[in-house]
Tab-separated table of C-alpha atoms and ligand atoms in Angstrom:
chain	number	residue	atom	x	y	z
M	1	MET	CA	23.060	14.700	9.432
M	2	HIS	CA	24.841	16.708	12.067
M	3	HIS	CA	28.199	15.070	11.274
M	4	PHE	CA	28.079	17.052	8.027
M	5	GLU	CA	27.698	20.659	9.047
M	6	GLN	CA	28.726	24.196	8.285
M	7	ARG	CA	31.372	25.508	10.673
M	8	ASN	CA	33.222	28.811	10.347
M	9	GLY	CA	31.577	29.338	6.964
M	10	THR	CA	32.547	26.047	5.387
M	11	LEU	CA	31.405	22.437	5.322
M	12	PHE	CA	32.920	19.984	7.778
M	13	VAL	CA	32.521	16.259	8.038
M	14	GLU	CA	33.088	15.469	11.698
M	15	GLY	CA	36.380	17.222	12.549
M	16	VAL	CA	37.659	17.662	9.005
M	17	SER	CA	37.118	20.467	6.507
M	18	ILE	CA	35.836	19.359	3.104
M	19	THR	CA	37.875	22.104	1.451
M	20	ASP	CA	41.051	20.703	3.004
M	21	LEU	CA	40.137	17.211	1.806
M	22	ALA	CA	39.439	18.456	-1.726
M	23	GLU	CA	42.748	20.318	-1.791
M	24	THR	CA	44.712	17.297	-0.589
M	25	TYR	CA	42.975	14.502	-2.476
M	26	GLY	CA	41.392	16.281	-5.442
M	27	THR	CA	37.878	15.994	-6.817
M	28	PRO	CA	35.528	14.282	-7.511
M	29	LEU	CA	35.836	12.837	-4.025
M	30	TYR	CA	33.559	10.621	-1.983
M	31	VAL	CA	33.687	11.421	1.742
M	32	TYR	CA	32.085	9.186	4.365
M	33	SER	CA	31.558	9.791	8.082
M	34	THR	CA	32.405	7.008	10.533
M	35	ALA	CA	30.244	8.496	13.289
M	36	THR	CA	27.237	8.601	10.942
M	37	LEU	CA	27.783	5.020	9.792
M	38	LYS	CA	27.949	3.886	13.416
M	39	ARG	CA	24.881	5.855	14.395
M	40	HIS	CA	22.852	4.506	11.488
M	41	PHE	CA	23.871	0.906	12.056
M	42	GLU	CA	23.208	1.080	15.770
M	43	ALA	CA	19.847	2.833	15.343
M	44	PHE	CA	18.751	0.145	12.908
M	45	ASP	CA	20.126	-2.853	14.768
M	46	SER	CA	18.846	-1.747	18.168
M	47	ALA	CA	15.332	-1.334	16.743
M	48	PHE	CA	15.149	-5.133	16.638
M	49	ALA	CA	16.763	-5.737	20.031
M	50	SER	CA	13.608	-7.348	21.413
M	51	MET	CA	13.882	-10.207	18.901
M	52	GLU	CA	16.512	-12.705	18.003
M	53	HIS	CA	17.878	-11.175	14.820
M	54	LEU	CA	20.848	-10.623	12.532
M	55	THR	CA	21.370	-7.392	10.615
M	56	CYS	CA	23.033	-8.325	7.319
M	57	TYR	CA	24.202	-5.100	5.714
M	58	SER	CA	23.601	-5.139	1.949
M	59	VAL	CA	27.116	-4.938	0.506
M	60	LYS	CA	26.060	-3.598	-2.885
M	61	ALA	CA	24.996	-0.255	-1.384
M	62	ASN	CA	28.606	0.591	-0.509
M	63	SER	CA	31.190	-2.152	-0.669
M	64	ASN	CA	34.335	-0.268	0.318
M	65	LEU	CA	36.461	-2.569	2.503
M	66	HIS	CA	36.898	0.110	5.151
M	67	VAL	CA	33.133	0.564	5.389
M	68	LEU	CA	32.624	-3.212	5.555
M	69	ARG	CA	35.293	-3.563	8.258
M	70	LEU	CA	33.687	-0.847	10.324
M	71	LEU	CA	30.234	-2.440	10.079
M	72	ALA	CA	31.669	-5.905	10.783
M	73	SER	CA	33.290	-4.501	13.928
M	74	LEU	CA	29.822	-3.380	15.064
M	75	GLY	CA	28.554	-6.943	14.680
M	76	ALA	CA	26.965	-6.685	11.253
M	77	GLY	CA	26.460	-9.699	9.048
M	78	MET	CA	26.348	-9.143	5.297
M	79	ASP	CA	23.935	-9.723	2.436
M	80	ILE	CA	25.883	-10.441	-0.748
M	81	VAL	CA	24.817	-10.804	-4.385
M	82	SER	CA	28.007	-12.082	-6.055
M	83	GLY	CA	31.229	-14.009	-5.561
M	84	GLY	CA	33.036	-10.669	-5.612
M	85	GLU	CA	30.976	-9.409	-2.699
M	86	LEU	CA	31.647	-12.671	-0.833
M	87	TYR	CA	35.351	-12.070	-1.340
M	88	ARG	CA	35.071	-8.516	-0.003
M	89	ALA	CA	32.965	-9.517	3.000
M	90	LEU	CA	35.357	-12.295	4.034
M	91	LEU	CA	38.360	-10.027	3.488
M	92	ALA	CA	36.715	-7.449	5.755
M	93	GLY	CA	36.554	-10.066	8.500
M	94	VAL	CA	32.841	-10.842	8.415
M	95	PRO	CA	32.296	-14.347	9.833
M	96	ALA	CA	30.942	-16.593	7.056
M	97	GLU	CA	28.103	-17.749	9.292
M	98	LYS	CA	26.767	-14.174	9.207
M	99	ILE	CA	26.600	-14.021	5.400
M	100	VAL	CA	23.462	-14.564	3.317
M	101	TYR	CA	23.665	-14.813	-0.456
M	102	SER	CA	20.872	-13.256	-2.565
M	103	GLY	CA	20.394	-12.676	-6.302
M	104	VAL	CA	18.712	-14.314	-9.320
M	105	GLY	CA	21.810	-15.500	-11.173
M	106	LYS	CA	24.357	-17.267	-8.984
M	107	LYS	CA	26.973	-19.107	-11.044
M	108	PRO	CA	28.204	-22.593	-10.090
M	109	GLU	CA	31.640	-21.263	-9.198
M	110	GLU	CA	30.098	-18.623	-6.940
M	111	ILE	CA	27.928	-21.262	-5.266
M	112	ARG	CA	31.040	-23.374	-4.701
M	113	GLN	CA	32.931	-20.487	-3.130
M	114	ALA	CA	30.018	-19.664	-0.834
M	115	LEU	CA	29.603	-23.303	0.230
M	116	SER	CA	33.269	-23.795	0.920
M	117	SER	CA	33.423	-20.666	3.057
M	118	GLY	CA	30.391	-21.843	5.057
M	119	ILE	CA	27.853	-19.027	4.639
M	120	LEU	CA	24.653	-18.971	6.670
M	121	MET	CA	22.313	-19.545	3.707
M	122	PHE	CA	21.435	-18.997	0.077
M	123	ASN	CA	18.341	-17.000	-0.764
M	124	VAL	CA	17.166	-19.034	-3.743
M	125	GLU	CA	15.156	-17.419	-6.519
M	126	SER	CA	14.230	-20.277	-8.885
M	127	MET	CA	13.715	-24.042	-9.029
M	128	GLN	CA	16.655	-24.400	-11.408
M	129	GLU	CA	18.876	-22.534	-8.988
M	130	LEU	CA	17.817	-24.901	-6.195
M	131	ILE	CA	18.753	-27.900	-8.324
M	132	ARG	CA	22.090	-26.350	-9.207
M	133	ILE	CA	22.893	-25.605	-5.556
M	134	ASN	CA	21.986	-29.204	-4.693
M	135	ASP	CA	24.304	-30.469	-7.462
M	136	VAL	CA	27.238	-28.323	-6.380
M	137	ALA	CA	26.704	-29.262	-2.726
M	138	ARG	CA	26.604	-32.935	-3.656
M	139	GLU	CA	29.961	-32.670	-5.470
M	140	MET	CA	31.376	-31.108	-2.320
M	141	ALA	CA	29.654	-33.586	0.012
M	142	LYS	CA	27.895	-30.742	1.781
M	143	VAL	CA	24.342	-29.770	2.623
M	144	ALA	CA	23.470	-26.196	1.598
M	145	LYS	CA	21.074	-24.238	3.786
M	146	VAL	CA	18.534	-22.372	1.701
M	147	SER	CA	15.639	-19.965	1.955
M	148	PHE	CA	13.361	-19.212	-0.944
M	149	ARG	CA	12.838	-15.650	-1.956
M	150	ILE	CA	9.108	-15.267	-2.130
M	151	ASN	CA	7.628	-12.648	-4.394
M	152	PRO	CA	4.623	-11.518	-2.353
M	153	ASP	CA	3.173	-9.298	-5.107
M	154	VAL	CA	3.201	-6.154	-3.013
M	155	ASP	CA	3.566	-2.677	-4.473
M	156	PRO	CA	6.415	-0.895	-2.646
M	157	LYS	CA	5.409	2.446	-4.263
M	158	THR	CA	8.944	3.304	-5.260
M	159	HIS	CA	10.763	3.790	-8.595
M	160	PRO	CA	9.992	0.934	-11.053
M	161	TYR	CA	13.687	0.079	-11.398
M	162	ILE	CA	13.969	-0.559	-7.649
M	163	SER	CA	10.605	-2.299	-7.207
M	164	THR	CA	11.308	-5.990	-6.828
M	165	GLY	CA	8.289	-7.575	-5.145
M	166	LEU	CA	5.665	-7.289	-7.860
M	167	LYS	CA	4.461	-10.237	-9.933
M	168	LYS	CA	5.980	-8.728	-13.066
M	169	ASN	CA	9.490	-8.420	-11.534
M	170	LYS	CA	12.225	-10.964	-12.215
M	171	PHE	CA	12.819	-11.542	-8.512
M	172	GLY	CA	11.816	-14.426	-6.314
M	173	LEU	CA	9.251	-17.170	-6.731
M	174	ASN	CA	5.546	-16.641	-7.086
M	175	ILE	CA	4.038	-17.232	-3.671
M	176	ASP	CA	1.513	-19.738	-4.996
M	177	LEU	CA	4.213	-21.798	-6.693
M	178	SER	CA	6.614	-21.683	-3.769
M	179	LEU	CA	5.174	-24.595	-1.836
M	180	GLU	CA	6.333	-26.770	-4.695
M	181	ALA	CA	9.855	-25.393	-4.293
M	182	TYR	CA	9.903	-26.232	-0.587
M	183	ALA	CA	8.606	-29.731	-1.363
M	184	LEU	CA	11.421	-30.199	-3.878
M	185	ALA	CA	13.982	-28.936	-1.341
M	186	ARG	CA	12.677	-31.446	1.178
M	187	ASP	CA	13.245	-34.238	-1.320
M	188	LEU	CA	16.740	-33.223	-2.434
M	189	PRO	CA	19.507	-34.651	-0.232
M	190	ASN	CA	22.053	-31.828	-0.425
M	191	VAL	CA	19.879	-28.828	0.413
M	192	GLU	CA	18.016	-28.005	3.580
M	193	ALA	CA	15.234	-25.393	3.584
M	194	VAL	CA	15.735	-23.350	6.731
M	195	GLY	CA	14.093	-20.023	5.978
M	196	ILE	CA	11.720	-17.751	4.106
M	197	ASP	CA	12.983	-14.633	2.391
M	198	CYS	CA	11.623	-11.585	0.618
M	199	HIS	CA	12.889	-8.202	-0.529
M	200	ILE	CA	10.194	-6.066	-2.070
M	201	GLY	CA	12.105	-3.014	-3.206
M	202	SER	CA	14.297	-0.114	-2.258
M	203	GLN	CA	13.776	3.434	-0.986
M	204	LEU	CA	10.405	2.593	0.622
M	205	THR	CA	9.049	5.532	2.557
M	206	SER	CA	6.152	3.776	4.270
M	207	ILE	CA	5.969	0.741	6.546
M	208	ASP	CA	2.705	-0.526	5.054
M	209	PRO	CA	4.134	-2.504	2.105
M	210	PHE	CA	6.525	-4.260	4.514
M	211	LEU	CA	3.616	-5.221	6.771
M	212	GLU	CA	1.570	-6.346	3.801
M	213	ALA	CA	4.418	-8.596	2.644
M	214	LEU	CA	4.961	-9.885	6.183
M	215	ASP	CA	1.288	-10.856	6.482
M	216	LYS	CA	1.547	-12.914	3.325
M	217	LEU	CA	4.777	-14.562	4.480
M	218	LEU	CA	3.292	-15.490	7.843
M	219	LEU	CA	0.323	-17.194	6.188
M	220	PHE	CA	2.801	-18.993	4.006
M	221	TYR	CA	4.883	-19.978	7.054
M	222	ASP	CA	1.855	-21.757	8.510
M	223	LYS	CA	1.605	-23.858	5.359
M	224	LEU	CA	5.288	-24.770	5.591
M	225	LYS	CA	4.905	-25.826	9.205
M	226	ALA	CA	2.186	-28.197	8.085
M	227	MET	CA	4.774	-29.721	5.737
M	228	ASN	CA	7.045	-30.551	8.668
M	229	LEU	CA	9.827	-28.274	7.503
M	230	ASP	CA	12.160	-26.881	10.117
M	231	ILE	CA	11.956	-23.187	9.185
M	232	ARG	CA	14.189	-21.135	11.508
M	233	TYR	CA	14.829	-17.880	9.663
M	234	LEU	CA	12.625	-15.136	8.350
M	235	ASP	CA	14.546	-12.736	6.111
M	236	LEU	CA	12.655	-9.545	5.372
M	237	GLY	CA	15.262	-8.041	3.052
M	238	GLY	CA	16.176	-4.376	2.967
M	239	GLY	CA	14.519	-1.391	1.388
M	240	LEU	CA	13.911	1.140	4.129
M	241	GLY	CA	14.131	4.568	2.516
M	242	ILE	CA	16.054	7.690	3.464
M	243	ASN	CA	15.573	11.390	3.192
M	244	TYR	CA	16.995	12.745	-0.070
M	245	ASP	CA	14.675	15.710	-0.415
M	246	GLU	CA	11.199	15.960	1.133
M	247	GLU	CA	10.593	12.262	1.779
M	248	GLN	CA	9.604	11.336	5.294
M	249	PRO	CA	10.621	7.719	5.689
M	250	PRO	CA	9.847	6.046	9.007
M	251	HIS	CA	12.633	6.081	11.574
M	252	PRO	CA	14.293	2.647	11.964
M	253	LYS	CA	12.914	2.592	15.517
M	254	GLU	CA	9.354	2.877	14.184
M	255	PHE	CA	10.106	0.330	11.476
M	256	GLY	CA	11.532	-2.142	14.023
M	257	ALA	CA	8.635	-1.646	16.419
M	258	ALA	CA	6.025	-2.273	13.714
M	259	LEU	CA	7.721	-5.421	12.442
M	260	THR	CA	8.498	-6.937	15.828
M	261	LYS	CA	4.905	-6.292	16.906
M	262	ALA	CA	3.545	-8.017	13.790
M	263	LEU	CA	5.859	-10.966	14.378
M	264	GLY	CA	4.829	-11.515	17.970
M	265	LYS	CA	6.496	-14.471	19.596
M	266	LEU	CA	7.206	-16.606	16.567
M	267	PRO	CA	10.178	-18.935	17.028
M	268	LEU	CA	12.023	-17.442	14.063
M	269	LYS	CA	15.305	-15.612	13.847
M	270	LEU	CA	14.740	-12.423	11.945
M	271	ILE	CA	17.236	-11.397	9.247
M	272	LEU	CA	17.314	-7.871	7.866
M	273	GLU	CA	19.280	-6.635	4.883
M	274	PRO	CA	19.469	-2.841	5.123
M	275	GLY	CA	21.732	-1.037	2.680
M	276	ARG	CA	20.733	2.502	1.804
M	277	VAL	CA	19.478	3.394	5.277
M	278	ILE	CA	22.902	2.628	6.764
M	279	VAL	CA	25.193	4.316	4.234
M	280	GLY	CA	23.117	6.695	2.067
M	281	ASN	CA	23.274	9.751	4.256
M	282	ALA	CA	26.720	8.895	5.600
M	283	GLY	CA	28.439	10.126	2.435
M	284	VAL	CA	28.778	13.137	0.161
M	285	LEU	CA	30.308	13.513	-3.272
M	286	VAL	CA	32.512	16.599	-3.490
M	287	THR	CA	32.974	18.167	-6.892
M	288	GLU	CA	34.599	21.283	-8.332
M	289	VAL	CA	32.908	23.808	-10.599
M	290	LEU	CA	34.771	23.795	-13.917
M	291	TYR	CA	32.688	26.323	-15.830
M	292	THR	CA	29.394	28.141	-15.735
M	293	LYS	CA	27.481	29.187	-18.809
M	294	GLN	CA	24.186	30.836	-19.698
M	295	SER	CA	22.055	30.115	-22.698
M	296	PRO	CA	18.819	32.093	-23.266
M	297	ASN	CA	16.566	29.957	-21.117
M	298	LYS	CA	18.969	27.883	-19.099
M	299	SER	CA	22.059	28.199	-16.936
M	300	PHE	CA	24.528	25.386	-16.578
M	301	VAL	CA	27.023	24.620	-13.859
M	302	ILE	CA	29.577	22.232	-15.312
M	303	VAL	CA	31.330	20.250	-12.600
M	304	ASP	CA	34.071	17.623	-12.560
M	305	ALA	CA	31.823	14.831	-11.252
M	306	ALA	CA	29.627	13.051	-13.772
M	307	MET	CA	27.195	10.219	-14.334
M	308	ASN	CA	30.100	7.773	-14.227
M	309	ASP	CA	30.714	8.867	-10.605
M	310	LEU	CA	27.066	9.064	-9.509
M	311	VAL	CA	24.614	7.523	-11.955
M	312	ARG	CA	21.434	7.709	-9.847
M	313	PRO	CA	20.165	11.017	-11.297
M	314	SER	CA	20.649	9.743	-14.871
M	315	LEU	CA	19.389	6.229	-14.175
M	316	TYR	CA	16.411	6.888	-11.934
M	317	GLY	CA	15.902	10.632	-12.157
M	318	SER	CA	16.923	10.683	-8.490
M	319	PHE	CA	17.161	13.858	-6.490
M	320	HIS	CA	20.392	14.644	-4.670
M	321	ARG	CA	20.694	17.861	-2.718
M	322	VAL	CA	23.542	20.010	-4.078
M	323	GLU	CA	25.011	22.817	-1.992
M	324	GLU	CA	28.038	25.058	-1.915
M	325	VAL	CA	30.816	23.837	0.339
M	326	THR	CA	31.459	27.462	1.276
M	327	PRO	CA	28.192	29.463	1.058
M	328	GLN	CA	28.468	33.151	0.309
M	329	GLY	CA	24.921	34.484	0.152
M	330	ARG	CA	24.876	35.144	-3.584
M	331	PRO	CA	21.799	35.596	-5.775
M	332	ILE	CA	19.932	32.431	-6.732
M	333	LEU	CA	19.856	31.095	-10.300
M	334	ASP	CA	17.883	28.299	-11.970
M	335	VAL	CA	20.494	25.828	-13.130
M	336	ASP	CA	21.294	22.324	-14.258
M	337	VAL	CA	24.373	20.853	-12.612
M	338	VAL	CA	26.001	18.720	-15.292
M	339	GLY	CA	29.173	16.682	-15.777
M	340	PRO	CA	31.759	16.544	-18.578
M	341	ILE	CA	30.450	13.299	-20.138
M	342	CYS	CA	29.225	13.318	-23.729
M	343	GLU	CA	25.603	12.400	-22.957
M	344	SER	CA	22.620	14.691	-22.445
M	345	GLY	CA	21.648	12.322	-19.628
M	346	ASP	CA	24.787	13.329	-17.759
M	347	PHE	CA	23.487	15.507	-14.963
M	348	LEU	CA	23.637	15.521	-11.189
M	349	ALA	CA	20.789	17.990	-10.671
M	350	LYS	CA	18.158	19.418	-13.030
M	351	ASP	CA	16.149	22.650	-12.774
M	352	ARG	CA	17.629	23.458	-9.427
M	353	GLN	CA	17.944	26.735	-7.572
M	354	LEU	CA	21.564	27.305	-6.718
M	355	PRO	CA	23.484	30.422	-5.733
M	356	GLU	CA	25.516	31.966	-8.516
M	357	VAL	CA	28.567	29.763	-7.980
M	358	GLN	CA	31.968	30.509	-9.454
M	359	GLN	CA	34.551	28.580	-11.379
M	360	GLY	CA	36.961	26.742	-9.048
M	361	GLU	CA	34.715	26.481	-6.005
M	362	ARG	CA	33.358	23.218	-4.679
M	363	LEU	CA	29.910	21.742	-4.314
M	364	ALA	CA	28.712	18.932	-2.075
M	365	VAL	CA	26.289	16.388	-3.516
M	366	TYR	CA	24.478	14.903	-0.529
M	367	SER	CA	23.112	11.424	0.204
M	368	ALA	CA	25.766	9.876	-2.011
M	369	GLY	CA	26.942	7.118	0.350
M	370	ALA	CA	24.647	4.424	-1.100
M	371	TYR	CA	24.667	3.285	-4.728
M	372	GLY	CA	27.169	6.043	-5.452
M	373	PHE	CA	30.691	4.723	-5.807
M	374	THR	CA	29.462	1.126	-6.177
M	375	MET	CA	27.586	2.021	-9.360
M	376	SER	CA	30.400	4.118	-10.762
M	377	SER	CA	32.163	3.286	-14.019
M	378	ASN	CA	35.044	4.369	-16.199
M	379	TYR	CA	32.861	5.702	-19.028
M	380	ASN	CA	34.726	8.317	-21.073
M	381	THR	CA	37.936	6.817	-19.621
M	382	ARG	CA	37.457	8.700	-16.411
M	383	PRO	CA	39.415	7.325	-13.454
M	384	ARG	CA	37.030	6.601	-10.621
M	385	ALA	CA	36.982	8.963	-7.662
M	386	ALA	CA	38.913	8.459	-4.444
M	387	GLU	CA	36.993	7.553	-1.289
M	388	ILE	CA	37.782	9.053	2.094
M	389	LEU	CA	36.556	7.803	5.440
M	390	VAL	CA	36.653	10.424	8.183
M	391	ASP	CA	36.707	9.406	11.840
M	392	GLY	CA	36.726	12.457	14.097
M	393	GLU	CA	39.886	14.324	13.073
M	394	GLN	CA	41.330	11.271	11.398
M	395	VAL	CA	41.349	10.923	7.610
M	396	ILE	CA	41.557	7.445	6.072
M	397	VAL	CA	42.078	7.059	2.339
M	398	ALA	CA	39.555	4.267	1.904
M	399	ARG	CA	40.265	3.999	-1.817
M	400	ARG	CA	42.936	5.772	-3.826
M	401	ARG	CA	41.937	7.617	-6.961
M	402	GLU	CA	42.360	5.483	-10.063
M	403	THR	CA	45.141	6.409	-12.450
M	404	TYR	CA	45.444	6.258	-16.233
M	405	GLU	CA	47.799	3.310	-15.743
M	406	SER	CA	45.273	1.414	-13.642
M	407	LEU	CA	42.619	2.143	-16.265
M	408	VAL	CA	44.506	0.362	-19.031
M	409	ALA	CA	46.295	-2.252	-16.905
M	410	GLN	CA	44.025	-5.126	-17.943
M	411	GLU	CA	44.497	-4.303	-21.623
M	412	LEU	CA	48.279	-4.484	-21.770
F	501	PLP	C1	19.620	-4.230	-2.805
F	501	PLP	C2	19.144	-5.254	-1.850
F	501	PLP	C3	19.038	-4.959	-0.479
F	501	PLP	C4	19.303	-3.581	0.085
F	501	PLP	O1	18.334	-2.670	-0.298
F	501	PLP	P1	18.310	-1.193	0.357
F	501	PLP	O2	17.164	-0.550	-0.291
F	501	PLP	O3	19.598	-0.549	0.021
F	501	PLP	O4	18.123	-1.362	1.828
F	501	PLP	C5	18.667	-5.969	0.376
F	501	PLP	N1	18.394	-7.219	-0.083
F	501	PLP	C6	18.464	-7.532	-1.390
F	501	PLP	C7	18.157	-8.903	-1.824
F	501	PLP	C8	18.841	-6.562	-2.311
F	501	PLP	O5	18.900	-6.869	-3.615
């Protein structure tokens, strides 16, 4: 993460001081690094250079238009999970033929929008969804290209809430029942089965579950070939993990090498849907210390960012590194870093060793670029944070801070 580094005693992102940003734009403040986003995308994409492939960035990880535009300019396609994300991706200039549409609950209107824009394919998760897509396509006199999301029953060994490829999860179709789905697709006139898809979970720190899933999909692919289906795409989803704390996820290069080796010379175009690995460590959340207080067996640092800004610690018990923006070599205390929201679950860091920070100074919450702002809310009528994209010395306000007026606008 050398684009976020201490320089002259304070934290910089590329050529810009975090303190200056906080003073100009206030806190809580999301700050992203263009150079890091580029490096992450290129490292990932180039890992698959030996194969025909398309890297479809997973929009839900960080859907800021400026981030999407940047990734689109690097050649990224997009993986979307809603009509809203389709709207964002198209607005950011992503060619429709580089967009894949995932998710268990696509509404007819969303299917219509995706078909009329001409996306690459739908990743279908149920028989009923297939029938609905066929119906909508028929009304529009179109043929929808589809893949089925196969649930390979593989344990990704990650948090239960972000495990998606186990039998008990709501995602995808049971692998044994999927042949039936492909047979139905073959018989319906307004859908064409062109691919196989899976996405087994998020924040995976080992390649093995991916390889295990791939093995199962390749066996399945052989069965489809025997059915005379023209399968051209293999979508392996996203899920590659990042370093929050002590994890040691494989480097994208290693990940790409293992997958391309396992795939050999199959005549399939590979689709990948990375989210977290592109944006997670390209962003920090900057927050100001409002108060500190000691009770007999606990010290609290109360900051102006809360679970509505970054819900991952509350939702998943996730670890985010928290550090002073301007370190001063003070004694270390055991603290909880908590927000102003009226919930005991409102914390950014628990039982953490932090220098004895003072009221008014700022802290950086690391690895906040993925599932940070996109999962934020207005709980406690808190305007959502501003987002800044830094590019060298240049500062782009990627999203203005919400105002009280914007908070109530839909209610007037
Ligand atoms: C969330 C999601 C992704 C991205 O997952 P990451 O862990 O952020 O890489 C990719 N594909 C699908 C279908 C998803 O739901």
